[in-house]
PDB file of C-alpha atoms in Angstrom:
ATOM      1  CA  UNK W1491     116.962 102.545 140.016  1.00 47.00           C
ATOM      2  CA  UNK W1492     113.751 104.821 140.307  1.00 48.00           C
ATOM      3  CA  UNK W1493     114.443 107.395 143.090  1.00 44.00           C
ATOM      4  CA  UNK W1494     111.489 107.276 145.891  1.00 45.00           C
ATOM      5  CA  UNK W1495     110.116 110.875 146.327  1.00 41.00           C
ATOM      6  CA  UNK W1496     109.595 111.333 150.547  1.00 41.00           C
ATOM      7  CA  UNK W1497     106.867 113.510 151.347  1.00 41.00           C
ATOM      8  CA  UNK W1498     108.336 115.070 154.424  1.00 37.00           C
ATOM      9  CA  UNK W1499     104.957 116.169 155.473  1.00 37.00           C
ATOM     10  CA  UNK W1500     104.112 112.474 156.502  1.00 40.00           C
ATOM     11  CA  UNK W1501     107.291 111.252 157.405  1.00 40.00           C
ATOM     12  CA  UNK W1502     107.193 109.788 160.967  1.00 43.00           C
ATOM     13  CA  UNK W1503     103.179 110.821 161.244  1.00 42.00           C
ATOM     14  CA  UNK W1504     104.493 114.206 163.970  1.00 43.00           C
ATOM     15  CA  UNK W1505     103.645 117.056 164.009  1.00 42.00           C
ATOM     16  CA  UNK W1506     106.350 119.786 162.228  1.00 44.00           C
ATOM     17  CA  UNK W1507     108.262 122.116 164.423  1.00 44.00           C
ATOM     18  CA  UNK W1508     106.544 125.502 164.741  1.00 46.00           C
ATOM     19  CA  UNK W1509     108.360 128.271 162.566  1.00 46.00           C
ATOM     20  CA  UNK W1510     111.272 130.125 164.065  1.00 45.00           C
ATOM     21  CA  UNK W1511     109.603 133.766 164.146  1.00 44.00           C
ATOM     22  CA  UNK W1512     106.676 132.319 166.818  1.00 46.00           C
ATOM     23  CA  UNK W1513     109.949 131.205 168.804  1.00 45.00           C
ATOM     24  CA  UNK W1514     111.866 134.661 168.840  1.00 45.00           C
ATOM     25  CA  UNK W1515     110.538 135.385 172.191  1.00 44.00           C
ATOM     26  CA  UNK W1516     111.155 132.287 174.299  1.00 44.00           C
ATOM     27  CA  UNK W1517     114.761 132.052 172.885  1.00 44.00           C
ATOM     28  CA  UNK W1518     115.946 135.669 172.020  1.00 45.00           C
ATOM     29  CA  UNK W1519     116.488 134.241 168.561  1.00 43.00           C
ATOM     30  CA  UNK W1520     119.042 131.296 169.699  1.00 43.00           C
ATOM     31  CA  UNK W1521     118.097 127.777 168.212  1.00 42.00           C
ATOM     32  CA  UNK W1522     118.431 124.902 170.879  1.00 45.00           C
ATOM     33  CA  UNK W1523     119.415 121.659 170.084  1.00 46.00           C
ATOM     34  CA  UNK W1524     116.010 120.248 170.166  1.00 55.00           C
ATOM     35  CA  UNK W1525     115.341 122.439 167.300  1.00 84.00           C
ATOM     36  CA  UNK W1526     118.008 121.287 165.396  1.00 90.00           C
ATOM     37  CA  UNK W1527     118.191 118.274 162.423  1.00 91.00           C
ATOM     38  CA  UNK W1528     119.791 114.950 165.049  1.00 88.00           C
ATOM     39  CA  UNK W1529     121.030 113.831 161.824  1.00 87.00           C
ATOM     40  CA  UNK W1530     122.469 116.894 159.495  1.00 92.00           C
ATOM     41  CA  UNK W1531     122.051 119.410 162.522  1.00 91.00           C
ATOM     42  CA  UNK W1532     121.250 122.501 160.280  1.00 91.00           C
ATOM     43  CA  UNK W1533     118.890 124.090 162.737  1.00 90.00           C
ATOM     44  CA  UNK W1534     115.359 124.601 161.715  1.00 87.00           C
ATOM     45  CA  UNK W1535     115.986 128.402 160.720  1.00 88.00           C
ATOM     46  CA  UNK W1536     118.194 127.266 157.522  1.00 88.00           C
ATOM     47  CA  UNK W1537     115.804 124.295 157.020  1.00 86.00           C
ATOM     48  CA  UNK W1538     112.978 124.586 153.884  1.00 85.00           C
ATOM     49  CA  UNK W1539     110.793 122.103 155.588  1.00 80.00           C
ATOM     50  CA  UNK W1540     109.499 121.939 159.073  1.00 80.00           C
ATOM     51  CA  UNK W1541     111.515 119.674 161.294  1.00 79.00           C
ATOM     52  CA  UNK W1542     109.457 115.922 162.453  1.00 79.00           C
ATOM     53  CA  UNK W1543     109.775 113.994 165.495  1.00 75.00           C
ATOM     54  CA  UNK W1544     110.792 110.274 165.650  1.00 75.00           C
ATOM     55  CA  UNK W1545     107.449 108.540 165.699  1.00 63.00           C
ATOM     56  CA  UNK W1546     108.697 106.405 168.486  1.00 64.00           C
ATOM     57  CA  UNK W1547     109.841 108.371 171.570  1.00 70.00           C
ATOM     58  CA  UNK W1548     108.557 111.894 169.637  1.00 71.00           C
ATOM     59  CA  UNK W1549     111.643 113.147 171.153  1.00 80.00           C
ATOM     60  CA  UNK W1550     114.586 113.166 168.188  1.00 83.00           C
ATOM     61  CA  UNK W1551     114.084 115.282 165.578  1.00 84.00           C
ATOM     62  CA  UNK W1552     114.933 115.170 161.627  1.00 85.00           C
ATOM     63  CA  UNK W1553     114.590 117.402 158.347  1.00 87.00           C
ATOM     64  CA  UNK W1554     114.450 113.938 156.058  1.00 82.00           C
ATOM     65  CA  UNK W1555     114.150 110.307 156.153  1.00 74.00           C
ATOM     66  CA  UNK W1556     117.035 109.782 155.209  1.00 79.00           C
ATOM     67  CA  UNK W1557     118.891 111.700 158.247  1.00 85.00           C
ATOM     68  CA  UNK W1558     116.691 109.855 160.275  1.00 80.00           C
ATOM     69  CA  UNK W1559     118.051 106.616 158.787  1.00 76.00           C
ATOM     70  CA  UNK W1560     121.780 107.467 159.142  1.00 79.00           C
ATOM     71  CA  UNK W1561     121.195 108.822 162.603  1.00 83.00           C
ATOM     72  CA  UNK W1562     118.784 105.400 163.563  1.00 77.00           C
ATOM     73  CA  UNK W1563     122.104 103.559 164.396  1.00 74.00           C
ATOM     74  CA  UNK W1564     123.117 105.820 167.832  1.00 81.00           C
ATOM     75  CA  UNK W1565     119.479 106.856 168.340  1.00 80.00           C
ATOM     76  CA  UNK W1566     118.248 103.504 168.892  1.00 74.00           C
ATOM     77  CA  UNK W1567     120.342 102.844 171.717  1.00 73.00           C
ATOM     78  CA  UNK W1568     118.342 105.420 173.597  1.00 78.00           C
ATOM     79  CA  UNK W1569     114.828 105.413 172.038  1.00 71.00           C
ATOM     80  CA  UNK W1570     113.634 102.938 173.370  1.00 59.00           C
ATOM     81  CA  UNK W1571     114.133 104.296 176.795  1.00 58.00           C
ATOM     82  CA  UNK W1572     112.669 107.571 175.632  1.00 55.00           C
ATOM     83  CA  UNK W1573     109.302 106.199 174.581  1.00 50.00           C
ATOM     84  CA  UNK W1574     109.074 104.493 178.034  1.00 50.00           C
ATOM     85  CA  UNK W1575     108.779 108.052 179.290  1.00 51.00           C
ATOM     86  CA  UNK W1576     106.419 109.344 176.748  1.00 45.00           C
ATOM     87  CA  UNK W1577     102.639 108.435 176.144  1.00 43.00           C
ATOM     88  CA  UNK W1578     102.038 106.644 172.706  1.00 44.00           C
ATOM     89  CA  UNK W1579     100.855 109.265 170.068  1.00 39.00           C
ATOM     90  CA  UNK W1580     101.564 107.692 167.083  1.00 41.00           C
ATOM     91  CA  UNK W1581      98.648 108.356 164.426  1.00 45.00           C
ATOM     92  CA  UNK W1582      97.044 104.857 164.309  1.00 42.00           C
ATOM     93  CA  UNK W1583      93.363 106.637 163.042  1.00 47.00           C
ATOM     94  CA  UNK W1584      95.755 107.204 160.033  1.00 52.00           C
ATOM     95  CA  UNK W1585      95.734 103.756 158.728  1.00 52.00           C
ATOM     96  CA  UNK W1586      93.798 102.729 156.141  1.00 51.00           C
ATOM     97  CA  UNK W1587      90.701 100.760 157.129  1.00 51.00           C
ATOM     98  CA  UNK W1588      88.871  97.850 155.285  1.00 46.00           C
ATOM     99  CA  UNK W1589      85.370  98.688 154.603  1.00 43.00           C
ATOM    100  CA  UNK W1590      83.152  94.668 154.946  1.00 45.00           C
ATOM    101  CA  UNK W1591      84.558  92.693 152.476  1.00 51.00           C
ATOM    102  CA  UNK W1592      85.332  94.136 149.865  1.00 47.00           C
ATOM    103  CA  UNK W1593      89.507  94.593 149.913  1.00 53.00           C
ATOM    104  CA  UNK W1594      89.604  91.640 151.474  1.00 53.00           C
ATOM    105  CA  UNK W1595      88.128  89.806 148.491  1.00 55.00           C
ATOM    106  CA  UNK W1596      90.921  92.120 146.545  1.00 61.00           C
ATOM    107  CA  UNK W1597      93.385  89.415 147.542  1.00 71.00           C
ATOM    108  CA  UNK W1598      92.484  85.790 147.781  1.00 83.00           C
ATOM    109  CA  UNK W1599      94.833  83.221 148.470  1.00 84.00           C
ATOM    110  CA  UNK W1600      95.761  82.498 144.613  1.00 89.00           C
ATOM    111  CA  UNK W1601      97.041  86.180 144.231  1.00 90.00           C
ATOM    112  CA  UNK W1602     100.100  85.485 143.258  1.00 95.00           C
ATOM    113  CA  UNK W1603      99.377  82.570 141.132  1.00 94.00           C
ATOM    114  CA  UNK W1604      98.517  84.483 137.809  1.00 92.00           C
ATOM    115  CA  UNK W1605     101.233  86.300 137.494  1.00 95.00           C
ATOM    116  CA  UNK W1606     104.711  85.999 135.915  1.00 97.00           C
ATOM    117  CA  UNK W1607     108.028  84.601 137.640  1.00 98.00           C
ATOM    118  CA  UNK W1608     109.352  87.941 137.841  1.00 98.00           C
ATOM    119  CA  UNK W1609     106.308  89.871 138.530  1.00 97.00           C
ATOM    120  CA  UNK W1610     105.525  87.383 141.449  1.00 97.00           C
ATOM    121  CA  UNK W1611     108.638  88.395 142.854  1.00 98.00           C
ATOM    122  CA  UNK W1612     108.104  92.309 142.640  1.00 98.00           C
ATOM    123  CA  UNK W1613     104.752  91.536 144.084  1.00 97.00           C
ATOM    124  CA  UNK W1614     106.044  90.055 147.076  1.00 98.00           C
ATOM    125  CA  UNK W1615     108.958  92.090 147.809  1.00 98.00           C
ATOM    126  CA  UNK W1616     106.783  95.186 147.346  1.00 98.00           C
ATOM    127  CA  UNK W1617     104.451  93.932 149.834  1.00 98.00           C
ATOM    128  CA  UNK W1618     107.182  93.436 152.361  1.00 98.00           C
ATOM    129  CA  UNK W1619     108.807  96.910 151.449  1.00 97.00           C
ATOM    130  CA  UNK W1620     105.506  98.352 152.248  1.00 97.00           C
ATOM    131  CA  UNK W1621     104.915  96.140 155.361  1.00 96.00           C
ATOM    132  CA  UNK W1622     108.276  97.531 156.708  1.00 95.00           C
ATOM    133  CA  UNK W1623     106.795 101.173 155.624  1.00 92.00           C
ATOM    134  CA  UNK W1624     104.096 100.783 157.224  1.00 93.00           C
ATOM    135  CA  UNK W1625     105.678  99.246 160.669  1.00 92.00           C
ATOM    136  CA  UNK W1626     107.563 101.662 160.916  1.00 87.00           C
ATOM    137  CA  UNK W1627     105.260 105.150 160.557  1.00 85.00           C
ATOM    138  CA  UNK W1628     102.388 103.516 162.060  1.00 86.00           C
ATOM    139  CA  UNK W1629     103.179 100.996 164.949  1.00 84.00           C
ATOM    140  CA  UNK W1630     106.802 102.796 165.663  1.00 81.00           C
ATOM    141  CA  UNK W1631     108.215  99.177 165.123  1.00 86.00           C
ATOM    142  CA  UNK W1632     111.575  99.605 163.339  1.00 88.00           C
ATOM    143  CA  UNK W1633     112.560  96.352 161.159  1.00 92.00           C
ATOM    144  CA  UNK W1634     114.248  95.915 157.949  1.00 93.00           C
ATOM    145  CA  UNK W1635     115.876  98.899 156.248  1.00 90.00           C
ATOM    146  CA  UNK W1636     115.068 100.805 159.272  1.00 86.00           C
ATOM    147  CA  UNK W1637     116.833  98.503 161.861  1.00 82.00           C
ATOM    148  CA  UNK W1638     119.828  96.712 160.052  1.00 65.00           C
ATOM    149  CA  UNK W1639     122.612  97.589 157.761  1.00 69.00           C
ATOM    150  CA  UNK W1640     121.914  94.837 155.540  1.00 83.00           C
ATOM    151  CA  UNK W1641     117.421  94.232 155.444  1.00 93.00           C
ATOM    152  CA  UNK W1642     118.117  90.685 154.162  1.00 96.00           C
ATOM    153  CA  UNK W1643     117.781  88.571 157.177  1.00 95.00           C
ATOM    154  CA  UNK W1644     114.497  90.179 157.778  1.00 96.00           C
ATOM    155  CA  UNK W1645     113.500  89.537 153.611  1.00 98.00           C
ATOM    156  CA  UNK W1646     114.263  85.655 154.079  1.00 98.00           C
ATOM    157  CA  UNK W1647     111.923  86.049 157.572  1.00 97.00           C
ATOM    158  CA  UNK W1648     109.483  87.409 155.358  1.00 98.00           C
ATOM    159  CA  UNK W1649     109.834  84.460 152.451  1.00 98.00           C
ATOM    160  CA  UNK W1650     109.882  82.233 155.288  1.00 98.00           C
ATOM    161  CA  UNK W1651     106.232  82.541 156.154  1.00 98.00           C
ATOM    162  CA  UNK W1652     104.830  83.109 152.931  1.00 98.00           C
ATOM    163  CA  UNK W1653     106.035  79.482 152.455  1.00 98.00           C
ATOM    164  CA  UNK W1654     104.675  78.455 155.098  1.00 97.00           C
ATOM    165  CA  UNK W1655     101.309  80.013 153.905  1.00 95.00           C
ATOM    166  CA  UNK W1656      99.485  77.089 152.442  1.00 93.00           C
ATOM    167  CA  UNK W1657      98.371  78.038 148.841  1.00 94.00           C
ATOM    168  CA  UNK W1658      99.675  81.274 148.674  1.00 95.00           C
ATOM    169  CA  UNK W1659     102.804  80.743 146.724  1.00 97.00           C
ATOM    170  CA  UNK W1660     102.498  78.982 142.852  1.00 96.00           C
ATOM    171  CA  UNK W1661     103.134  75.633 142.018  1.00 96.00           C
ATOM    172  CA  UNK W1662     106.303  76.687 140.237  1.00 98.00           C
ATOM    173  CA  UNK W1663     107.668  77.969 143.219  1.00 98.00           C
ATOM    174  CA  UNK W1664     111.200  76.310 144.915  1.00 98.00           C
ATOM    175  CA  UNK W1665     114.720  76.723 146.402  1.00 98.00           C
ATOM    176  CA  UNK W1666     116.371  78.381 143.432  1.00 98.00           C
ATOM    177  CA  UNK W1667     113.075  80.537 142.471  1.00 98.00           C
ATOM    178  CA  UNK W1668     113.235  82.013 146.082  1.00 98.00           C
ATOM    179  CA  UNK W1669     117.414  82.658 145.658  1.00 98.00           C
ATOM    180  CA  UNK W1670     116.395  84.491 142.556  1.00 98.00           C
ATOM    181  CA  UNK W1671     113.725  86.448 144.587  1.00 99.00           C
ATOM    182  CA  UNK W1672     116.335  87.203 147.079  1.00 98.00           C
ATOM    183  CA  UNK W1673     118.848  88.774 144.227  1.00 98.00           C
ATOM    184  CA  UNK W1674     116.213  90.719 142.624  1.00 98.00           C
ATOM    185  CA  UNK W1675     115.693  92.060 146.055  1.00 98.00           C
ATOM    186  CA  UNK W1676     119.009  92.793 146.797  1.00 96.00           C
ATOM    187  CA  UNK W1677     119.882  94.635 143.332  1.00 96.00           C
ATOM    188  CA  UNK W1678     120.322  98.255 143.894  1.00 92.00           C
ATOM    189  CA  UNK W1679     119.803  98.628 140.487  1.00 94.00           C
ATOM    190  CA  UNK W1680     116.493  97.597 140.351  1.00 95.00           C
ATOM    191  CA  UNK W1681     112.823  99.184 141.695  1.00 95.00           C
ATOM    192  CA  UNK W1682     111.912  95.849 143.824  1.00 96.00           C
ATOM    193  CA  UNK W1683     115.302  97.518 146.113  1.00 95.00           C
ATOM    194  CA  UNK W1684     114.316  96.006 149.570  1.00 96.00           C
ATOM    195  CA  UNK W1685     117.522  98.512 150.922  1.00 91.00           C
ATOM    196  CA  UNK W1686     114.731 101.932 149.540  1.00 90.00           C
ATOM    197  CA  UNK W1687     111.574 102.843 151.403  1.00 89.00           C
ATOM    198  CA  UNK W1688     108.799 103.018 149.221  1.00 90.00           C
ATOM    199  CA  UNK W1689     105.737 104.925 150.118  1.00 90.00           C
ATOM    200  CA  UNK W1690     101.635 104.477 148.844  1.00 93.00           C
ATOM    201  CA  UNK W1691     102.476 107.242 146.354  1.00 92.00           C
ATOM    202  CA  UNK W1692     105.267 105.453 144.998  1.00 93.00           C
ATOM    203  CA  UNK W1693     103.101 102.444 144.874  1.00 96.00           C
ATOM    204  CA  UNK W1694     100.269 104.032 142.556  1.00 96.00           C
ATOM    205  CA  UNK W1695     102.685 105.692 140.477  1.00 95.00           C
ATOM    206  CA  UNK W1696     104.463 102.441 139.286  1.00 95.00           C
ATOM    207  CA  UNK W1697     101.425 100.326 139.206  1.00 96.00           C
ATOM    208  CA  UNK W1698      99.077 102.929 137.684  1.00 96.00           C
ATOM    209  CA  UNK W1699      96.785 101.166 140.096  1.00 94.00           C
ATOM    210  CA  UNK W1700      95.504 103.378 142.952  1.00 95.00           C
ATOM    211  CA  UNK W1701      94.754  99.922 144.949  1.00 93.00           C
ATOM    212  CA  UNK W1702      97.832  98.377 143.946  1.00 95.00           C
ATOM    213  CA  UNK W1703      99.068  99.798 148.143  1.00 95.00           C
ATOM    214  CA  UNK W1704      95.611  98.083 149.561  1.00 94.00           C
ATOM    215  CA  UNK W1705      96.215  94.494 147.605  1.00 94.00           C
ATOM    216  CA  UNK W1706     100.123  94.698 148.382  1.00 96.00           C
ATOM    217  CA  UNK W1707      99.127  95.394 151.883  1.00 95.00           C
ATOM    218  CA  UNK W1708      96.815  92.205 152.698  1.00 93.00           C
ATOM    219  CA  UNK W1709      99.413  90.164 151.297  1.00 95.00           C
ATOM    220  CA  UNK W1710     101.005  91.116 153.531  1.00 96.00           C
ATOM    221  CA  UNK W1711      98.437  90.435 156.735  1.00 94.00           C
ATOM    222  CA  UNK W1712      98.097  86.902 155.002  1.00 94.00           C
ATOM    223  CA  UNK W1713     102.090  86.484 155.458  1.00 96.00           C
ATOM    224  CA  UNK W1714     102.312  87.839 158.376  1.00 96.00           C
ATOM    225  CA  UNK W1715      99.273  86.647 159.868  1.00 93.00           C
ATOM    226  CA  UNK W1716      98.846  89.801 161.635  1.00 92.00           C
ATOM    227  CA  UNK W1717      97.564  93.484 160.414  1.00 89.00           C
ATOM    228  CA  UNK W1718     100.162  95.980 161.486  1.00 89.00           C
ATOM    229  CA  UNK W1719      99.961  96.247 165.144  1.00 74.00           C
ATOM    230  CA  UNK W1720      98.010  98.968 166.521  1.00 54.00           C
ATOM    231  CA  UNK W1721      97.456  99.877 163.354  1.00 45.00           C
ATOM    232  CA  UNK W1722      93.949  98.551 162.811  1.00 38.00           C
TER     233      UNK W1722
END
């Protein structure tokens, strides 16, 4: 399976840690445990990259996504209560913005309908990986990958209502053609890995389409029925 390359410098949409030589003088040189990796704890002195905050309670801080994701188990448990405390800085001015009508005529209602079996499948678990994305950095919501060990529950949510969705799914679609969307999603194996995050850069780079993250995007809003909150 393709490896997703994380660009740190927008992971969790906060701002880095400042460097350890403009901190010699308020510490004497000693890192505190604020300014230490929650998930690896190397301090930010042996770090390559600048340390982010959790874009939820901007509290917790991590060197990668993927210490933040082995460290979201025990962190949640007190994040919550941590934002409650904090105002809401999350980046929202970050999210892309529709401009009249012209991405939303990128996706009509048939989207999906032109496509292959298998490439309606990618489509539609790429939109959801990207929804969760996307949740997650932008609205500090926390769902899929980044809330459960296994992200299939929230998947089938996901199918759910894009059945629901009058029109949007083809003709051909049934029972078994939504099982086999489920084990394409599930394969670890595979790109369409609803257990990897994906970012927009990952997005173009498979597609070759630089609006491939737009389209994949208002699939999403029709399946949801909602943009990402606070997003737009």
């Amino acid at each position: 399976m393709p490896t997703s390359v994380i660009d740190v410098s927008s992971l969790m949409g906060a701002e880095p840690s400042r460097p350890s030589s403009q901190r010699q003088g308020e510490n004497d040189g000693k890192e505190s445990v604020s300014e230490a990796c929650a998930g690896c704890k190397k301090p930010q002195s042996e770090l390559t990259v600048p340390l982010k905050r959790c874009a939820k309670c901007q509290t917790q801080r991590y060197c990668s996504r993927d210490c933040q994701k082995a460290d979201w188990k025990v962190h949640k448990k007190i994040c919550g209560s941590n934002q409650q405390n904090k105002p809401k800085t999350t980046d929202f001015g970050a999210m892309p913005k529709p401009a009249g009508n012209f991405f939303s005529n990128l996706v009509q209602d048939d989207f999906l309908h032109s496509l292959s079996e298998n490439d309606t499948y990618i489509r539609l678990i790429d939109s959801y990986r990207m929804r969760v994305e996307d949740d997650y950095k932008f609205a500090a919501d926390p769902h899929g990958l980044y809330d459960n060990e296994d992200p299939l529950e929230d998947f089938q949510k996901f199918l759910g209502l894009a059945q629901a969705r009058k029109g949007l799914l083809p003709k051909w679609w049934n029972g078994d053609k939504r099982k086999a969307c489920e084990r394409l999603a599930t394969d670890s194996k595979q790109w369409a890995f609803i257990g990897a995050a994906i970012e927009k850069s990952d997005i173009m780079e498979h597609y070759g389409d630089n609006l491939m993250p737009m389209k994949i995007r208002l699939l999403a809003e029709k399946i949801y029925g909602k943009r990402v909150q606070g997003g737009l």
